[in-house]
PDB file of C-alpha atoms in Angstrom:
ATOM      1  CA  MET A 163      15.786 -26.528 -31.825  1.00 51.00           C
ATOM      2  CA  THR A 164      18.598 -27.572 -29.539  1.00 60.00           C
ATOM      3  CA  ASP A 165      18.330 -30.021 -26.700  1.00 72.00           C
ATOM      4  CA  VAL A 166      17.230 -28.439 -23.457  1.00 69.00           C
ATOM      5  CA  PRO A 167      20.167 -28.377 -21.028  1.00 70.00           C
ATOM      6  CA  VAL A 168      19.682 -30.266 -17.781  1.00 66.00           C
ATOM      7  CA  GLU A 169      19.921 -26.992 -15.800  1.00 64.00           C
ATOM      8  CA  GLU A 170      16.889 -25.560 -17.575  1.00 70.00           C
ATOM      9  CA  TYR A 171      14.959 -28.782 -17.161  1.00 85.00           C
ATOM     10  CA  LEU A 172      15.487 -28.699 -13.381  1.00 87.00           C
ATOM     11  CA  CYS A 173      14.610 -25.015 -13.240  1.00 86.00           C
ATOM     12  CA  THR A 174      11.458 -25.706 -15.240  1.00 86.00           C
ATOM     13  CA  ARG A 175      10.453 -28.492 -12.850  1.00 89.00           C
ATOM     14  CA  ILE A 176      11.095 -26.306  -9.810  1.00 91.00           C
ATOM     15  CA  ARG A 177       9.110 -23.453 -11.367  1.00 91.00           C
ATOM     16  CA  GLN A 178       6.207 -25.764 -12.244  1.00 92.00           C
ATOM     17  CA  ALA A 179       6.086 -27.124  -8.693  1.00 94.00           C
ATOM     18  CA  GLU A 180       6.223 -23.599  -7.251  1.00 94.00           C
ATOM     19  CA  GLN A 181       3.465 -22.390  -9.591  1.00 96.00           C
ATOM     20  CA  ALA A 182       1.231 -25.345  -8.687  1.00 96.00           C
ATOM     21  CA  LEU A 183       1.831 -24.728  -4.977  1.00 94.00           C
ATOM     22  CA  MET A 184       1.058 -21.017  -5.260  1.00 93.00           C
ATOM     23  CA  ALA A 185      -2.066 -21.641  -7.364  1.00 95.00           C
ATOM     24  CA  HIS A 186      -3.368 -24.059  -4.735  1.00 95.00           C
ATOM     25  CA  HIS A 187      -2.659 -21.719  -1.821  1.00 94.00           C
ATOM     26  CA  GLU A 188      -4.111 -18.714  -3.651  1.00 94.00           C
ATOM     27  CA  ALA A 189      -7.318 -20.646  -4.436  1.00 96.00           C
ATOM     28  CA  VAL A 190      -7.678 -21.691  -0.794  1.00 95.00           C
ATOM     29  CA  LEU A 191      -6.870 -18.236   0.588  1.00 96.00           C
ATOM     30  CA  ARG A 192      -9.227 -16.456  -1.810  1.00 96.00           C
ATOM     31  CA  GLY A 193     -12.060 -18.150   0.078  1.00 96.00           C
ATOM     32  CA  TYR A 194     -10.878 -16.390   3.233  1.00 97.00           C
ATOM     33  CA  GLY A 195     -10.458 -12.996   1.571  1.00 96.00           C
ATOM     34  CA  LEU A 196      -6.671 -13.200   1.845  1.00 97.00           C
ATOM     35  CA  THR A 197      -3.803 -12.884  -0.578  1.00 95.00           C
ATOM     36  CA  MET A 198      -0.729 -15.077  -0.224  1.00 94.00           C
ATOM     37  CA  ILE A 199       1.310 -12.189   1.212  1.00 95.00           C
ATOM     38  CA  GLN A 200      -1.424 -11.323   3.716  1.00 97.00           C
ATOM     39  CA  TYR A 201      -1.549 -14.954   4.843  1.00 97.00           C
ATOM     40  CA  THR A 202       2.243 -15.015   5.141  1.00 95.00           C
ATOM     41  CA  VAL A 203       2.154 -11.885   7.320  1.00 97.00           C
ATOM     42  CA  LEU A 204      -0.523 -13.356   9.593  1.00 97.00           C
ATOM     43  CA  LEU A 205       1.460 -16.579   9.843  1.00 96.00           C
ATOM     44  CA  ALA A 206       4.679 -14.698  10.684  1.00 96.00           C
ATOM     45  CA  LEU A 207       2.909 -12.671  13.374  1.00 97.00           C
ATOM     46  CA  SER A 208       1.395 -15.812  14.885  1.00 96.00           C
ATOM     47  CA  ARG A 209       4.832 -17.397  15.120  1.00 95.00           C
ATOM     48  CA  GLN A 210       6.990 -14.393  16.002  1.00 92.00           C
ATOM     49  CA  GLY A 211       4.631 -12.095  17.901  1.00 89.00           C
ATOM     50  CA  GLY A 212       4.764  -8.345  17.282  1.00 92.00           C
ATOM     51  CA  MET A 213       6.913  -7.263  14.357  1.00 94.00           C
ATOM     52  CA  SER A 214       7.708  -4.013  12.587  1.00 94.00           C
ATOM     53  CA  GLY A 215       6.891  -3.445   8.939  1.00 94.00           C
ATOM     54  CA  ALA A 216      10.593  -3.677   8.079  1.00 93.00           C
ATOM     55  CA  GLN A 217      10.910  -7.020   9.863  1.00 94.00           C
ATOM     56  CA  LEU A 218       7.828  -8.351   8.106  1.00 96.00           C
ATOM     57  CA  ALA A 219       9.056  -7.087   4.725  1.00 95.00           C
ATOM     58  CA  ARG A 220      12.343  -8.960   5.180  1.00 94.00           C
ATOM     59  CA  SER A 221      10.549 -12.059   6.453  1.00 92.00           C
ATOM     60  CA  CYS A 222       8.153 -12.094   3.489  1.00 92.00           C
ATOM     61  CA  GLY A 223      10.655 -11.043   0.826  1.00 90.00           C
ATOM     62  CA  VAL A 224       8.898  -7.851  -0.253  1.00 93.00           C
ATOM     63  CA  THR A 225       9.759  -4.155  -0.184  1.00 94.00           C
ATOM     64  CA  GLN A 226       8.865  -1.985   2.794  1.00 93.00           C
ATOM     65  CA  GLN A 227       6.500  -0.019   0.545  1.00 95.00           C
ATOM     66  CA  THR A 228       4.629  -3.186  -0.417  1.00 95.00           C
ATOM     67  CA  MET A 229       4.502  -4.267   3.226  1.00 96.00           C
ATOM     68  CA  ALA A 230       3.122  -0.891   4.293  1.00 95.00           C
ATOM     69  CA  SER A 231       0.206  -1.386   1.898  1.00 96.00           C
ATOM     70  CA  VAL A 232      -0.362  -4.974   3.067  1.00 97.00           C
ATOM     71  CA  LEU A 233      -0.381  -3.894   6.717  1.00 97.00           C
ATOM     72  CA  THR A 234      -2.801  -1.044   6.008  1.00 96.00           C
ATOM     73  CA  ASN A 235      -5.199  -3.508   4.348  1.00 97.00           C
ATOM     74  CA  LEU A 236      -4.890  -6.051   7.175  1.00 98.00           C
ATOM     75  CA  ALA A 237      -5.517  -3.330   9.780  1.00 97.00           C
ATOM     76  CA  ALA A 238      -8.583  -2.123   7.847  1.00 97.00           C
ATOM     77  CA  LYS A 239      -9.954  -5.697   8.012  1.00 97.00           C
ATOM     78  CA  ASN A 240      -9.223  -5.740  11.787  1.00 98.00           C
ATOM     79  CA  LEU A 241      -6.880  -8.707  11.329  1.00 98.00           C
ATOM     80  CA  ILE A 242      -3.898  -6.908  12.847  1.00 97.00           C
ATOM     81  CA  HIS A 243      -3.389  -4.110  15.337  1.00 96.00           C
ATOM     82  CA  ARG A 244      -0.578  -1.581  15.033  1.00 94.00           C
ATOM     83  CA  GLU A 245       0.876   0.557  17.774  1.00 91.00           C
ATOM     84  CA  ALA A 246       4.008   2.555  18.356  1.00 86.00           C
ATOM     85  CA  SER A 247       7.021   0.600  19.530  1.00 79.00           C
ATOM     86  CA  ALA A 248       8.026   1.066  23.155  1.00 81.00           C
ATOM     87  CA  VAL A 249      11.633   1.413  21.938  1.00 81.00           C
ATOM     88  CA  HIS A 250      11.185   3.608  18.837  1.00 80.00           C
ATOM     89  CA  ALA A 251       8.075   5.804  18.784  1.00 75.00           C
ATOM     90  CA  LYS A 252       8.164   6.179  14.979  1.00 82.00           C
ATOM     91  CA  VAL A 253       8.155   2.400  14.443  1.00 87.00           C
ATOM     92  CA  GLN A 254       4.781   0.691  14.311  1.00 90.00           C
ATOM     93  CA  ILE A 255       4.577  -2.847  15.709  1.00 94.00           C
ATOM     94  CA  ALA A 256       1.955  -5.129  14.170  1.00 95.00           C
ATOM     95  CA  THR A 257       0.264  -7.833  16.209  1.00 95.00           C
ATOM     96  CA  LEU A 258      -2.473 -10.298  15.380  1.00 97.00           C
ATOM     97  CA  THR A 259      -5.988  -9.465  16.569  1.00 97.00           C
ATOM     98  CA  ASP A 260      -8.296 -12.189  17.854  1.00 97.00           C
ATOM     99  CA  GLN A 261     -10.176 -11.935  14.555  1.00 98.00           C
ATOM    100  CA  GLY A 262      -6.909 -12.255  12.619  1.00 97.00           C
ATOM    101  CA  GLY A 263      -5.849 -15.271  14.655  1.00 97.00           C
ATOM    102  CA  SER A 264      -9.204 -16.954  14.138  1.00 98.00           C
ATOM    103  CA  LEU A 265      -9.134 -16.364  10.376  1.00 98.00           C
ATOM    104  CA  LEU A 266      -5.557 -17.608  10.186  1.00 98.00           C
ATOM    105  CA  ASP A 267      -6.452 -20.770  12.106  1.00 97.00           C
ATOM    106  CA  ARG A 268      -9.320 -21.533   9.720  1.00 97.00           C
ATOM    107  CA  ALA A 269      -7.232 -20.853   6.608  1.00 97.00           C
ATOM    108  CA  TYR A 270      -4.280 -22.828   7.990  1.00 96.00           C
ATOM    109  CA  GLN A 271      -6.452 -25.901   8.556  1.00 96.00           C
ATOM    110  CA  GLU A 272      -7.254 -25.914   4.850  1.00 94.00           C
ATOM    111  CA  VAL A 273      -3.732 -25.041   3.671  1.00 93.00           C
ATOM    112  CA  ILE A 274      -2.175 -27.816   5.790  1.00 94.00           C
ATOM    113  CA  VAL A 275      -4.226 -30.436   3.918  1.00 95.00           C
ATOM    114  CA  LEU A 276      -1.865 -30.048   0.951  1.00 93.00           C
ATOM    115  CA  GLU A 277       1.201 -30.354   3.193  1.00 92.00           C
ATOM    116  CA  ARG A 278      -0.150 -33.616   4.591  1.00 96.00           C
ATOM    117  CA  ALA A 279      -1.025 -34.925   1.125  1.00 96.00           C
ATOM    118  CA  LEU A 280       2.482 -34.165  -0.127  1.00 94.00           C
ATOM    119  CA  THR A 281       4.068 -35.748   2.939  1.00 95.00           C
ATOM    120  CA  ASP A 282       1.922 -38.862   2.512  1.00 96.00           C
ATOM    121  CA  THR A 283       3.026 -39.162  -1.130  1.00 97.00           C
ATOM    122  CA  PHE A 284       6.578 -40.026  -0.068  1.00 97.00           C
ATOM    123  CA  SER A 285       8.084 -42.597   2.248  1.00 97.00           C
ATOM    124  CA  PRO A 286       9.892 -41.079   5.254  1.00 96.00           C
ATOM    125  CA  THR A 287      13.234 -41.706   3.508  1.00 97.00           C
ATOM    126  CA  GLU A 288      12.027 -40.126   0.260  1.00 97.00           C
ATOM    127  CA  HIS A 289      10.606 -37.164   2.188  1.00 96.00           C
ATOM    128  CA  ALA A 290      13.924 -36.585   3.968  1.00 97.00           C
ATOM    129  CA  SER A 291      15.846 -36.939   0.690  1.00 97.00           C
ATOM    130  CA  LEU A 292      13.522 -34.548  -1.136  1.00 96.00           C
ATOM    131  CA  CYS A 293      13.896 -31.958   1.634  1.00 96.00           C
ATOM    132  CA  THR A 294      17.684 -32.282   1.489  1.00 97.00           C
ATOM    133  CA  LEU A 295      17.699 -32.004  -2.303  1.00 95.00           C
ATOM    134  CA  LEU A 296      15.417 -28.953  -2.262  1.00 94.00           C
ATOM    135  CA  GLU A 297      17.619 -27.279   0.349  1.00 96.00           C
ATOM    136  CA  ARG A 298      20.674 -27.908  -1.828  1.00 96.00           C
ATOM    137  CA  ALA A 299      18.845 -26.560  -4.892  1.00 93.00           C
ATOM    138  CA  THR A 300      17.779 -23.473  -2.937  1.00 92.00           C
ATOM    139  CA  THR A 301      21.366 -22.862  -1.836  1.00 94.00           C
ATOM    140  CA  VAL A 302      22.538 -22.962  -5.465  1.00 93.00           C
ATOM    141  CA  LEU A 303      19.735 -20.620  -6.537  1.00 90.00           C
ATOM    142  CA  VAL A 304      20.526 -18.134  -3.752  1.00 90.00           C
ATOM    143  CA  ASP A 305      24.274 -18.310  -4.414  1.00 92.00           C
ATOM    144  CA  GLN A 306      23.819 -17.799  -8.169  1.00 91.00           C
ATOM    145  CA  THR A 307      21.582 -14.805  -7.561  1.00 88.00           C
ATOM    146  CA  ALA A 308      24.036 -13.294  -5.087  1.00 85.00           C
ATOM    147  CA  SER A 309      26.894 -13.676  -7.580  1.00 85.00           C
ATOM    148  CA  ILE A 310      24.883 -11.844 -10.248  1.00 87.00           C
ATOM    149  CA  ARG A 311      23.940  -9.035  -7.869  1.00 82.00           C
ATOM    150  CA  SER A 312      27.533  -8.555  -6.750  1.00 83.00           C
ATOM    151  CA  ARG A 313      28.800  -7.867 -10.259  1.00 80.00           C
TER     152      ARG A 313
END
């Protein structure tokens, strides 16, 4: 077996951190009857206000078909309301219902505990450095993916 190149080691570490983060969030959200994508949609709507399915799909990094299914499920749970856009009658705009906002607030209070624990793990300087390093890593990952897609 050959030595593992540094690039793979970093990718492995990033993947492990991402998997641990997702597992934590999914465990928390399961208790609220939400999937990670549903939570992300509710969070986006709370921050942005009304959004179309296409806007939410782009914001959440999923296809419009996947988003349509997510929005149908959220509407069935009365967590969002959908109505025709005032600008384009065929476009449905999703907004948070009071019930959706309340559920999001409760779930967020539990999700934010991990954010605080992670922040408390590092000194302010380490936290700033880690954020900078992760942003640089993300830029490389996005650029590498774009170069592959443009072939």
